[in-house]
Short mmCIF file of C-alpha atoms (C1' of nucleotides) and ligand atoms in Angstrom, two decimals:
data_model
loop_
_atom_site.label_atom_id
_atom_site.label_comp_id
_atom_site.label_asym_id
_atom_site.label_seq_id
_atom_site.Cartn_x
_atom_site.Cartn_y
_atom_site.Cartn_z
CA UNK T 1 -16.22 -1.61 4.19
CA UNK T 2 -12.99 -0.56 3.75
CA UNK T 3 -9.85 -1.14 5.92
CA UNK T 4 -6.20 0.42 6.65
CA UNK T 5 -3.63 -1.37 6.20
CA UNK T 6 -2.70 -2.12 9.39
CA UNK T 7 -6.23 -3.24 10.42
CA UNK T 8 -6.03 -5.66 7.34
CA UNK T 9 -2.37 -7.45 8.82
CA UNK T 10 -4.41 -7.83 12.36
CA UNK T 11 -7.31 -9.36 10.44
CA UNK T 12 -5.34 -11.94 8.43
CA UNK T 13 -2.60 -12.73 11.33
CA UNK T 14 -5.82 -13.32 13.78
CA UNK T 15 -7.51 -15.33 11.27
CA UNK T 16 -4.24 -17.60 10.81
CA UNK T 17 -3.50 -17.91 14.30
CA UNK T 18 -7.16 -19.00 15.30
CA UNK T 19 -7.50 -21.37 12.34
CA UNK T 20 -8.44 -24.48 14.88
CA UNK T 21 -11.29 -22.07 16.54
CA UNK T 22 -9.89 -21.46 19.67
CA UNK T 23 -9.69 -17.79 21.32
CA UNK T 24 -5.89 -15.90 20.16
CA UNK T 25 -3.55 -14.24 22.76
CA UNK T 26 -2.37 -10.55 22.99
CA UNK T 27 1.05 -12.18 23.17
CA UNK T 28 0.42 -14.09 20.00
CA UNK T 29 -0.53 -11.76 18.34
CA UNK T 30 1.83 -9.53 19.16
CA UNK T 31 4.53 -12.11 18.47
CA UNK T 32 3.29 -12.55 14.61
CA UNK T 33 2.68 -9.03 13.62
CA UNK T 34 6.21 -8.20 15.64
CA UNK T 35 4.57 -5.13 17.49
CA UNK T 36 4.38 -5.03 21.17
CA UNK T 37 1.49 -6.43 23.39
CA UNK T 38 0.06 -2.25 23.70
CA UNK T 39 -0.40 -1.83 20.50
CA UNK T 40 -2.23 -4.64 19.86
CA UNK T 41 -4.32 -3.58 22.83
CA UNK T 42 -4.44 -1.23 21.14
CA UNK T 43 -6.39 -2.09 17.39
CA UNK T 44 -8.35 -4.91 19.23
CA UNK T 45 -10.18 -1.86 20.70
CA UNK T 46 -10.93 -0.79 17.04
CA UNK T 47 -12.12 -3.80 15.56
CA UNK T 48 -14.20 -4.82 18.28
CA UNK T 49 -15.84 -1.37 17.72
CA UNK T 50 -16.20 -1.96 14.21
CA UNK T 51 -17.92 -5.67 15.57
CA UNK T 52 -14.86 -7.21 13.52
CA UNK T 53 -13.72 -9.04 16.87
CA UNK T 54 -15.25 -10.79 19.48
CA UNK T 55 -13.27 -9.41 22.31
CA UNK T 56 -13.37 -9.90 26.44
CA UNK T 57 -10.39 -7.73 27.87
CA UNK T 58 -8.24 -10.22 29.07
CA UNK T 59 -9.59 -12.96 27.73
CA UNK T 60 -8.74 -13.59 24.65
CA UNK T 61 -10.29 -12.76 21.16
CA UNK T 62 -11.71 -13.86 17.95
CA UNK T 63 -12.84 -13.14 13.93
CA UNK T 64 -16.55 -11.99 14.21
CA UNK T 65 -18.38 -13.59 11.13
CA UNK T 66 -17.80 -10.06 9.47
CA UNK T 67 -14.06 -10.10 10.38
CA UNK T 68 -13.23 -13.69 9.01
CA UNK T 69 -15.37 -12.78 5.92
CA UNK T 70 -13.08 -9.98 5.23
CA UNK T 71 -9.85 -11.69 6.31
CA UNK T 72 -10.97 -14.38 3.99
CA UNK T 73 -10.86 -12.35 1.54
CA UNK T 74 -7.32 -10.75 2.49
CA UNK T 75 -5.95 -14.30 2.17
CA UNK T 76 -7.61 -14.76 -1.32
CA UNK T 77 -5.24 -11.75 -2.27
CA UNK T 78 -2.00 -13.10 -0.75
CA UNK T 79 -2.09 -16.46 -2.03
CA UNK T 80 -3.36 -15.29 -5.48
CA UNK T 81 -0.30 -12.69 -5.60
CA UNK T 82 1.70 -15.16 -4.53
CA UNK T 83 0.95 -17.74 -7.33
CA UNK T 84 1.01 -15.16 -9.65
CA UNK T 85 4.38 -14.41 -8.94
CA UNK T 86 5.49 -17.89 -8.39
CA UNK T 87 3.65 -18.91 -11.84
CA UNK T 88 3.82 -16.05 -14.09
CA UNK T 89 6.99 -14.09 -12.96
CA UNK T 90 8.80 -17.19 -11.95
CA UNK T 91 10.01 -16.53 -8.44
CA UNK T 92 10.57 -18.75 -5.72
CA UNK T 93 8.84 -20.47 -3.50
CA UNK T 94 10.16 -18.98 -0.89
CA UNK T 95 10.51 -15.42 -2.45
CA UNK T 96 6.68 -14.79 -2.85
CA UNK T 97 5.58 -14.29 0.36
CA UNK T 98 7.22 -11.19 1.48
CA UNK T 99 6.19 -9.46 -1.89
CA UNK T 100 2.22 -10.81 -1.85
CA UNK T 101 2.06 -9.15 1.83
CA UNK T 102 2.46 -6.32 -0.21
CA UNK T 103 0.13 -6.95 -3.04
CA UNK T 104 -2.89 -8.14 -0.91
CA UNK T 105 -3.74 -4.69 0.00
CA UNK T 106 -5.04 -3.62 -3.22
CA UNK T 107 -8.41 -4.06 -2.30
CA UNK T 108 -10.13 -4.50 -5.46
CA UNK T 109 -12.92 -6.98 -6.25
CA UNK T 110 -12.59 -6.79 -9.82
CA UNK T 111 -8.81 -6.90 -10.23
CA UNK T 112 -8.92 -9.63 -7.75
CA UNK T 113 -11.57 -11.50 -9.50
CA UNK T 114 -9.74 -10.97 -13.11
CA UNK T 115 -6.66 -11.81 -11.41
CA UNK T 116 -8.31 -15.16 -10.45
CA UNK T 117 -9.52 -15.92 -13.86
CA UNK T 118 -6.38 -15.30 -15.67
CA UNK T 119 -4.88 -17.54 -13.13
CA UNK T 120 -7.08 -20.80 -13.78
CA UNK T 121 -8.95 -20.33 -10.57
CA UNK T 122 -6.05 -22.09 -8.77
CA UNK T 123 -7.16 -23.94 -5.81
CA UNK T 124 -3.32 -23.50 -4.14
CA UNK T 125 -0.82 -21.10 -3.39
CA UNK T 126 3.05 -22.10 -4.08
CA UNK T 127 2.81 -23.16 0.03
CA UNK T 128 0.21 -25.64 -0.87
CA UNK T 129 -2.21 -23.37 0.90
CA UNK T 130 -5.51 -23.73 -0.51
CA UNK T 131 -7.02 -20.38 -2.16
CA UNK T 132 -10.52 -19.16 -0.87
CA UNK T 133 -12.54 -18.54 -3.63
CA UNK T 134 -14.57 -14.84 -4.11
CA UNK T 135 -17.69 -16.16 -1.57
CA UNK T 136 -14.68 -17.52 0.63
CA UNK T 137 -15.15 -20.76 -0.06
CA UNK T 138 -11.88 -23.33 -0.36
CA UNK T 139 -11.22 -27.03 -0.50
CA UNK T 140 -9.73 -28.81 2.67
CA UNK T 141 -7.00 -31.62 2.02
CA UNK T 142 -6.80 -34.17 5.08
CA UNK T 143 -3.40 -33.52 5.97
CA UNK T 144 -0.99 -34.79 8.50
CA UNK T 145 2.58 -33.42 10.19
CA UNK T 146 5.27 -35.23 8.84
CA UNK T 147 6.04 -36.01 12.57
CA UNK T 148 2.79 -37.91 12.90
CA UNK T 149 4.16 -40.86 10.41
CA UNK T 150 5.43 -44.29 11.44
CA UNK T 151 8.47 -45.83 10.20
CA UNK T 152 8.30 -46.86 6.04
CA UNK T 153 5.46 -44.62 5.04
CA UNK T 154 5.53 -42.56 2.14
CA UNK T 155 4.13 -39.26 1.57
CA UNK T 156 4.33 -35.97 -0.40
CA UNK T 157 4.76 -33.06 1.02
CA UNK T 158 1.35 -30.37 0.71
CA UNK T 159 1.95 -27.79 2.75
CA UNK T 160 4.50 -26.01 5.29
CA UNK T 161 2.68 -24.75 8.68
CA UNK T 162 5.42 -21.64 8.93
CA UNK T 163 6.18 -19.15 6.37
CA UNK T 164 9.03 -17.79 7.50
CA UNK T 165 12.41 -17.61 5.41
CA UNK T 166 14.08 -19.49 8.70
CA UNK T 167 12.22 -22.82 7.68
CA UNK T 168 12.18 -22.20 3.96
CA UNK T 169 15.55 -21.79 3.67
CA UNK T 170 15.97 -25.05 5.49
CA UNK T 171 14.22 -26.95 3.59
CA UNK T 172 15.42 -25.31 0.20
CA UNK T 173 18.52 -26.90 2.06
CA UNK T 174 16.96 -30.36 2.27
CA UNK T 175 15.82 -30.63 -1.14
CA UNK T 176 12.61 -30.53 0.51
CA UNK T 177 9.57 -28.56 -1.25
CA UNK T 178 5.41 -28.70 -2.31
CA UNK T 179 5.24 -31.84 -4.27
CA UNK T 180 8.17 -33.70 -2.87
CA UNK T 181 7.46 -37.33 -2.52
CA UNK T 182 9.21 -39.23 0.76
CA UNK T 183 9.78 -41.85 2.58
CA UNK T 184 10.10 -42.10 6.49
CA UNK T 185 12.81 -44.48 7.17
CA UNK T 186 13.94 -44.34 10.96
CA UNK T 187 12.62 -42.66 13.67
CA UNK T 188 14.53 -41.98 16.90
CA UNK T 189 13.05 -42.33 19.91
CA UNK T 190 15.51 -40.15 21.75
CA UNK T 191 14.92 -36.60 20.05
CA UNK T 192 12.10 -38.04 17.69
CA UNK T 193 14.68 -36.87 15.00
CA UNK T 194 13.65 -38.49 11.51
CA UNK T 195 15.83 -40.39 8.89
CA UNK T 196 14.12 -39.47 5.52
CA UNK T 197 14.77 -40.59 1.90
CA UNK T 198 14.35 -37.54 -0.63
CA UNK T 199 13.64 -39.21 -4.10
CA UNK T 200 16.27 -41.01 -5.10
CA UNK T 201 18.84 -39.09 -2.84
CA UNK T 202 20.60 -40.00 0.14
CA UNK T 203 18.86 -40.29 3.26
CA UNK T 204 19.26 -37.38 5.94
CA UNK T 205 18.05 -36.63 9.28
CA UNK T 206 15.31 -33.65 10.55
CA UNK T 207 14.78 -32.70 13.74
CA UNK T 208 10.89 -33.16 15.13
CA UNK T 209 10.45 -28.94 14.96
CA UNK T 210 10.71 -29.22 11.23
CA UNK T 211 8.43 -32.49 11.24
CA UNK T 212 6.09 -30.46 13.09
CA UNK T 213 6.16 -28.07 10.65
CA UNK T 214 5.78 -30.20 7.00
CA UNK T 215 2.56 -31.56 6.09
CA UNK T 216 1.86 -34.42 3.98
CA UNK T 217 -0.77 -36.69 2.31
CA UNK T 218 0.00 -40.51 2.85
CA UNK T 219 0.27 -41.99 -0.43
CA UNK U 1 16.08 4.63 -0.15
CA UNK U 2 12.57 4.14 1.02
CA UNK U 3 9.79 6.23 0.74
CA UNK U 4 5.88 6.67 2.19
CA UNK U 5 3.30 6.05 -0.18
CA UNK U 6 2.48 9.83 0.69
CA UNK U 7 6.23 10.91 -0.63
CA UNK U 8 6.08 8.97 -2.99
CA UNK U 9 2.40 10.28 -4.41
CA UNK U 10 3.70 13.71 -4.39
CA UNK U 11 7.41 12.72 -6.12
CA UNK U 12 5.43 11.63 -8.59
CA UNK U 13 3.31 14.82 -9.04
CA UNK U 14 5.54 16.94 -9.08
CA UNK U 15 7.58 14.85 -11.55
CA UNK U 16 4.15 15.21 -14.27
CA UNK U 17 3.62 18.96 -13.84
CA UNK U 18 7.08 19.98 -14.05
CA UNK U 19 7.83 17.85 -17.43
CA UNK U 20 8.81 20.44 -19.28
CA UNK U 21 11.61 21.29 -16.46
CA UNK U 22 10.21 24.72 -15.44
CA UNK U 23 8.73 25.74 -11.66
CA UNK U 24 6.05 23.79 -9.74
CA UNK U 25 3.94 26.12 -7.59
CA UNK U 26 2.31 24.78 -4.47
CA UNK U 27 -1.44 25.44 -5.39
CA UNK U 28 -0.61 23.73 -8.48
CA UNK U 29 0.17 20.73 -6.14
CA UNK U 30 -2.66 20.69 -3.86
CA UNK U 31 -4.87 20.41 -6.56
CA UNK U 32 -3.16 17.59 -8.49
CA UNK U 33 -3.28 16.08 -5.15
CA UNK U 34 -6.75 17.11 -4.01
CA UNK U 35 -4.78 18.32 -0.75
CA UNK U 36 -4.19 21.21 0.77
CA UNK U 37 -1.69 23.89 0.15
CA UNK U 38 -0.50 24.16 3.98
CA UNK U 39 -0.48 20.22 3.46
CA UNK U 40 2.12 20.88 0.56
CA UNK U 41 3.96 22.70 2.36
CA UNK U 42 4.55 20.51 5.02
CA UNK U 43 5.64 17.76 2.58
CA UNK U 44 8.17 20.08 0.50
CA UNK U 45 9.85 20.84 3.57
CA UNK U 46 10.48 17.34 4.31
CA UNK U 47 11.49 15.97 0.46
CA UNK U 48 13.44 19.59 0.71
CA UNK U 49 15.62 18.17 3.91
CA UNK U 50 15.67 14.45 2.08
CA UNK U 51 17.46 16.48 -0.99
CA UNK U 52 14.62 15.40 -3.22
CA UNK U 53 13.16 18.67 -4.44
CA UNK U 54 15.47 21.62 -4.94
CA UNK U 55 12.73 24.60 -2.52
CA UNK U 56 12.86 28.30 -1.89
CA UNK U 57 9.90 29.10 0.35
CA UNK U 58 7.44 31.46 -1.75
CA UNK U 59 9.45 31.04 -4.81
CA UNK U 60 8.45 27.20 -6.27
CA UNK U 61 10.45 24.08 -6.34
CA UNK U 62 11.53 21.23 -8.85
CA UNK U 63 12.92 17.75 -8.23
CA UNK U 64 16.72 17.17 -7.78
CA UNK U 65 18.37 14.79 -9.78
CA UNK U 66 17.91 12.03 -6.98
CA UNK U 67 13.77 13.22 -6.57
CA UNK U 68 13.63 12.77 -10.23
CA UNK U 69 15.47 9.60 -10.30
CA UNK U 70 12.85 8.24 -7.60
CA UNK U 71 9.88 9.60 -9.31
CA UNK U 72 11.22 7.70 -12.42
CA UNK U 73 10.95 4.82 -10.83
CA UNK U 74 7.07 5.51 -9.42
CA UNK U 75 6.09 6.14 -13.08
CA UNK U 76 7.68 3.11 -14.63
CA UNK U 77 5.70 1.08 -11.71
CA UNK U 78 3.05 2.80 -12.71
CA UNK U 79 2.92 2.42 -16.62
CA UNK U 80 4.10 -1.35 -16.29
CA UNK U 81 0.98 -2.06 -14.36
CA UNK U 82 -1.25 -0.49 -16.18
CA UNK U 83 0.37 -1.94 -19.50
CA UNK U 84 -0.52 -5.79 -17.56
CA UNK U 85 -4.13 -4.64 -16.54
CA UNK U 86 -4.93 -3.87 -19.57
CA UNK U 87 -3.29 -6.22 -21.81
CA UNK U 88 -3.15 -9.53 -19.35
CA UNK U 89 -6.74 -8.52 -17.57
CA UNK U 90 -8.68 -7.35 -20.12
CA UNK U 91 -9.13 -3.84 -18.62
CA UNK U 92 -10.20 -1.00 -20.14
CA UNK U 93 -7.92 1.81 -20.20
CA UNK U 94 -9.99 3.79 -18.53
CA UNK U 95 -10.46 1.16 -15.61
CA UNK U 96 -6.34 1.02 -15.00
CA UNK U 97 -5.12 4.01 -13.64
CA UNK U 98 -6.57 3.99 -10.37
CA UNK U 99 -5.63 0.31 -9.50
CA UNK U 100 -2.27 1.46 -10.88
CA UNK U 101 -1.98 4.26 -7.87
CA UNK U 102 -2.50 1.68 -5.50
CA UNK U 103 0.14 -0.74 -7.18
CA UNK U 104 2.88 1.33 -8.72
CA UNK U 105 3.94 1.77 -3.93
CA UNK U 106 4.91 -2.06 -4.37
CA UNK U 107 8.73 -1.02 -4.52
CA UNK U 108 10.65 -3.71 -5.34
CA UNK U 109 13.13 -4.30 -7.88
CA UNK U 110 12.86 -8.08 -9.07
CA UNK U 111 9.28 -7.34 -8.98
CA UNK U 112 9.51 -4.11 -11.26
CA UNK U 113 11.78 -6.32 -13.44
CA UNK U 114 10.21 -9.52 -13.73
CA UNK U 115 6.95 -7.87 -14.27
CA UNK U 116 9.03 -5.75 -17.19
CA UNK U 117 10.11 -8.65 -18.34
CA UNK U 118 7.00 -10.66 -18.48
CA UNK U 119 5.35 -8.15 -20.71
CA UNK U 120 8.36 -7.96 -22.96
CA UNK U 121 9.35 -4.61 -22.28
CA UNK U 122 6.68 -2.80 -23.29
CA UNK U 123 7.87 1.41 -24.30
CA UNK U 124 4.33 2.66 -24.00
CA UNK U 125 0.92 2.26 -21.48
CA UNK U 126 -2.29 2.13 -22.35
CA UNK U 127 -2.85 5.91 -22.38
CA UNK U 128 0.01 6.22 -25.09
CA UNK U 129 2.50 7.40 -22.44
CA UNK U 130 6.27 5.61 -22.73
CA UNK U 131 7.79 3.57 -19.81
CA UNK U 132 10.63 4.49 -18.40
CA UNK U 133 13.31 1.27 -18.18
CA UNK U 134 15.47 0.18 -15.66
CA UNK U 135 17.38 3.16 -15.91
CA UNK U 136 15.05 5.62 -16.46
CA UNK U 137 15.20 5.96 -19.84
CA UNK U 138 11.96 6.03 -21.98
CA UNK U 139 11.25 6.89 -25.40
CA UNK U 140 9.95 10.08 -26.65
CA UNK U 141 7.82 10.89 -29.69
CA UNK U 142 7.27 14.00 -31.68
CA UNK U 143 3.77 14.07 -30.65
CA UNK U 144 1.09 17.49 -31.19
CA UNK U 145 -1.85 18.28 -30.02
CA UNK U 146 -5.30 17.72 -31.98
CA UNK U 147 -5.99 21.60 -31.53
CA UNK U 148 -2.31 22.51 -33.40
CA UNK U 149 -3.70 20.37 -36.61
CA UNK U 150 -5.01 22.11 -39.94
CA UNK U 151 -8.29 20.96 -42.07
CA UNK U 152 -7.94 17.99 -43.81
CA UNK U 153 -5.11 16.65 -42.05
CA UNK U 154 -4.78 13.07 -41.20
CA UNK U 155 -3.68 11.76 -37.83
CA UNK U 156 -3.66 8.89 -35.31
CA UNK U 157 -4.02 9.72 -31.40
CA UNK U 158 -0.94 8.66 -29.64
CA UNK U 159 -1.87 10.15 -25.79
CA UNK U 160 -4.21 11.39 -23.90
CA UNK U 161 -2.84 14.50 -21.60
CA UNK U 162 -5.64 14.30 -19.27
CA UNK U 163 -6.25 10.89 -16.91
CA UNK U 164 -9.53 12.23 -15.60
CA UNK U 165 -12.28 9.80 -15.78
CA UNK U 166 -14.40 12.14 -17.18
CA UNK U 167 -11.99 13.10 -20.43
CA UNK U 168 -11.73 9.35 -20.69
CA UNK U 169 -15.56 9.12 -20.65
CA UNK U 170 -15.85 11.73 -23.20
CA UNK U 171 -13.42 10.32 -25.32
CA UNK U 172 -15.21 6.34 -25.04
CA UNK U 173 -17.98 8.35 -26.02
CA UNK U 174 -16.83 9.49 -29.13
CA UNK U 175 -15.60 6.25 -29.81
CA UNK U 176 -11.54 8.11 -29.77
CA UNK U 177 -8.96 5.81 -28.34
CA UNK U 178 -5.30 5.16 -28.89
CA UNK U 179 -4.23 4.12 -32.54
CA UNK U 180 -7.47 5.86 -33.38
CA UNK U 181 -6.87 7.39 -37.01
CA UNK U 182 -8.97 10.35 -37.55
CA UNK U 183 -9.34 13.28 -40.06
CA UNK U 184 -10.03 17.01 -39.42
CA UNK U 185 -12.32 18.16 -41.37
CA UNK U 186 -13.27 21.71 -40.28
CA UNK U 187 -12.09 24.00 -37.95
CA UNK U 188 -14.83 26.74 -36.90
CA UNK U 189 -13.08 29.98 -36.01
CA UNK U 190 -15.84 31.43 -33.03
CA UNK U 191 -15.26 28.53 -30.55
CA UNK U 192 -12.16 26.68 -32.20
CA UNK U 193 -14.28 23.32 -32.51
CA UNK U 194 -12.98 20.87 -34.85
CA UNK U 195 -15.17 18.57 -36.76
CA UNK U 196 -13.74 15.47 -37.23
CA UNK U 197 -13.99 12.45 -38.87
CA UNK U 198 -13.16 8.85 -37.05
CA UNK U 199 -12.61 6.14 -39.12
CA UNK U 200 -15.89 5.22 -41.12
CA UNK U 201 -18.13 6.96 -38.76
CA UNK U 202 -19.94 10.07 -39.53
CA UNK U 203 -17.95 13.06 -38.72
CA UNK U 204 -18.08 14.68 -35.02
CA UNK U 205 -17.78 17.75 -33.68
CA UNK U 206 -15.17 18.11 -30.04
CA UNK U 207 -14.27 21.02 -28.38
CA UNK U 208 -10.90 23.23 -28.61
CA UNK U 209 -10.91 21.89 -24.81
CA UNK U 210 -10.80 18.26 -25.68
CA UNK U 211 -8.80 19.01 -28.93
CA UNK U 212 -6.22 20.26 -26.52
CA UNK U 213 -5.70 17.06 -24.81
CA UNK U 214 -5.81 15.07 -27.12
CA UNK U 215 -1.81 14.09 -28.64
CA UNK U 216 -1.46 12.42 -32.23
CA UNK U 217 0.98 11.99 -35.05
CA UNK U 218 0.70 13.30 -38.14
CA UNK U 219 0.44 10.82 -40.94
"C1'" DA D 1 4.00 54.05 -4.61
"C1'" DA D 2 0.27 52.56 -2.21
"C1'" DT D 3 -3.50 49.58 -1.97
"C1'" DT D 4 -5.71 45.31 -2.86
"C1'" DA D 5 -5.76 40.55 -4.15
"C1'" DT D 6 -3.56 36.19 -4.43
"C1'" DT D 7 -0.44 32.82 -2.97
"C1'" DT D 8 2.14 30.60 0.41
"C1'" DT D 9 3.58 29.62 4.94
"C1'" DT D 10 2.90 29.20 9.92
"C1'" DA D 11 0.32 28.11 14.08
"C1'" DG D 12 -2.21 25.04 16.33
"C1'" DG D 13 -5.16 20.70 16.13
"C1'" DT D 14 -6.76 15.89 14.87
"C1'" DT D 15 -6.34 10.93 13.62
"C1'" DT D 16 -3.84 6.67 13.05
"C1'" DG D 17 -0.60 3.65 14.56
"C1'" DT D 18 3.19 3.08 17.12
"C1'" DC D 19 6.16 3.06 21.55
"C1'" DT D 20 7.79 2.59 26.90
"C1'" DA D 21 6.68 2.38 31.59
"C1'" DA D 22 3.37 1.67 35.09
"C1'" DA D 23 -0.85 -0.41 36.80
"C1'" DA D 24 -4.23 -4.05 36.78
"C1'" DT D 25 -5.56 -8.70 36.24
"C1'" DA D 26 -4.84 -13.67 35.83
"C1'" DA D 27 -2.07 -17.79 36.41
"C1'" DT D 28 1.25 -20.39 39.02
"C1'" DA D 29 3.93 -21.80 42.92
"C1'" DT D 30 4.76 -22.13 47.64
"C1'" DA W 1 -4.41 -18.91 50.90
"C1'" DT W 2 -0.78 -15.98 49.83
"C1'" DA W 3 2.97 -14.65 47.34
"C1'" DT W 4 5.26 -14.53 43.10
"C1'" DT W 5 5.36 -14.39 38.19
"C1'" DA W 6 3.37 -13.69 33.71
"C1'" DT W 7 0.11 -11.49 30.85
"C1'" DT W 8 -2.66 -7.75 29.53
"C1'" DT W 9 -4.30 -3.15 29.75
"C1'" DT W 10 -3.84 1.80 30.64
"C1'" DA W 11 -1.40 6.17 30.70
"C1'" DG W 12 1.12 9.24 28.39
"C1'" DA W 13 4.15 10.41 24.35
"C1'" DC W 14 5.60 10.63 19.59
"C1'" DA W 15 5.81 10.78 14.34
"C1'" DA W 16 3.37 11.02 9.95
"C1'" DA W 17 0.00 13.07 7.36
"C1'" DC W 18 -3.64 15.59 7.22
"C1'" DC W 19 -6.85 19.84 8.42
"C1'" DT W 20 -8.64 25.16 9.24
"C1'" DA W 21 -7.68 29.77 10.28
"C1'" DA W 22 -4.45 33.43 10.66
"C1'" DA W 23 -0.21 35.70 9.27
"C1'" DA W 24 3.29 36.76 5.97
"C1'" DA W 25 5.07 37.33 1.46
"C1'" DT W 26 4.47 38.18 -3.30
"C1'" DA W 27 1.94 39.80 -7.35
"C1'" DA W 28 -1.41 42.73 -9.55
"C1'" DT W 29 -4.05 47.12 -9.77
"C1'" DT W 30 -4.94 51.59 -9.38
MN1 LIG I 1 0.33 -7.39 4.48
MN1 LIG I 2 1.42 -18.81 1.00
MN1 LIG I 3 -0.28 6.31 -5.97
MN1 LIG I 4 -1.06 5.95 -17.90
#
DNA sequence: AATTATTTTTAGGTTTGTCTAAAATAATAT
DNA sequence: ATATTATTTTAGACAAACCTAAAAATAATT
């Protein structure tokens, strides 16, 4: 019923990386929570025992329904701390995350549900990550990569598919955040590099990794 | 410059029962703690070799300047969070000091600040005690105890010295809480129980015990 | 001052979560 | 099909924070 914090970062980083369904590597794993391959070895053995995990040595792994209930419910934390902070305290976009990793371990349905409510029961964090709700439920937008657009669409930007300060310092760079409205002008077939128009700002150029990484809803 | 929730639990400990600046003894410790004293020990001689506590072995210890600088900190974490349970989330006071143990180990400076900041720089929490700013400076008031009052004196509670849940039960129970104004009208000499008056109610009768804990100013 | 009681520390273990290096298994290339 | 490479697990160790039981130091009594 109740987890360590440790056990809590495995839940939520297996949860993010499986998000499609499909089974999550040792390697993956160990790759996101920046631990080595053992270790992670290591806590799969534990949650499996505690039927969190759905685990075949060597074969990959996934969220029991028990697991993703509770790692649901770690990610209702984070992105609640993190528009808290964004909203209330006034931080940036790009500042929030590192602090709500923090925050999400206070595990306390009542705070958490308070929290909500003095919130406005927001449906997204300041990533444009939609918020699960206290039975886990959360609205789905139909998104698309900003690298799956064709030449002279427009689009605003929803959501980034990387938190990490690499690609939000980047596009702090660009100009480029939740809400930004765009429009694809060239695309080259070469590098499948992108010429973009930024509001009313001169065009600039993004390589396909960040395209990858931006999602958008065609307007 | 970073410490374990664990250190920091017992900087903070040992920061409330040596207030008045004299000796901590390690029993005294453990059972703040609910710990053990061999447990104590172990953690003195490690805040003893970070030149947090000043530690002769049989003989007591007290924070150095740097423990009490850090423990400083722990409490104003502390007091600010309880302050924005209580007055953004609608807790009770009662309800916020255990959710503020498990939030005052978020140790991060914008955070402390903006969150300070947010609430407008509140001096006191919801139990009456100040908060320490920035620098560690905090308020203090000329505050007595209940039991040190004559008949027929008029007062209003200011601090409870006691954050047990059952004091604070008692207390809800007799309908005391801070900014209470109350009277004394009696004091019987065999058990040193006061009966007092609370506002419009009919008078009550509390124990020296209680009457001990219980910090007002005189009006 | 000597004995007894209390307090504190030490000795030796346990659990959790981590690590490196070696072994086992699976995937890929020849 | 075998050999090579990559991935994953196991073996064995370590640090942090805790424990119980025994020993040592201090304090209180007689
Ligand atoms: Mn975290
Ligand atoms: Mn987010
Ligand atoms: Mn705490
Ligand atoms: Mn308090």
């Amino acid at each position: 019923m109740n987890y360590s914090i440790s056990e809590e970062n495995y839940l939520k980083a297996i949860y993010l990386l499986q998000s499609d369904g499909n089974l999550v590597t040792t390697n993956a794993l160990a790759l996101e929570l920046e631990t080595s391959a053992s270790s992670v070895t290591d806590m799969l053995k534990k949650l499996k025992q505690k039927k969190l995990l759905h685990y075949q040595p060597y074969r990959g792994f996934k969220l029991s329904m028990d697991g993703r209930k509770v790692a649901l419910d770690i990610v209702r934390r984070h992105r609640l701390w993190e528009y808290f902070l964004s909203e209330k305290l006034k931080f940036k976009w790009d500042e929030v995350h590192e602090l709500a990793e923090e925050l999400e371990h206070v595990n306390n349905k009542k705070l958490t549900d308070r929290l909500d409510e003095y919130l406005g029961h927001p449906k997204f964090d300041p990533h444009g990550d939609p918020i699960p709700d206290s039975f886990g439920k959360m609205v789905k937008t139909p998104l698309i990569k900003l690298s799956q657009l064709t030449e002279n669409k427009t689009a605003e930007v929803y959501n980034v598919g990387n938190q990490s300060t690499e690609i939000l310092h980047l596009l702090k760079h660009h100009k480029i955040q939740i809400g930004t409205r765009l429009e694809v002008k060239r695309i080259f077939p070469f590098d499948h590099s992108m010429e973009i128009k930024v509001k009313s700002l001169s065009p600039i150029t993004i390589s396909e990794q960040l395209a990858e990484n931006i999602y958008v809803k065609i307007l």
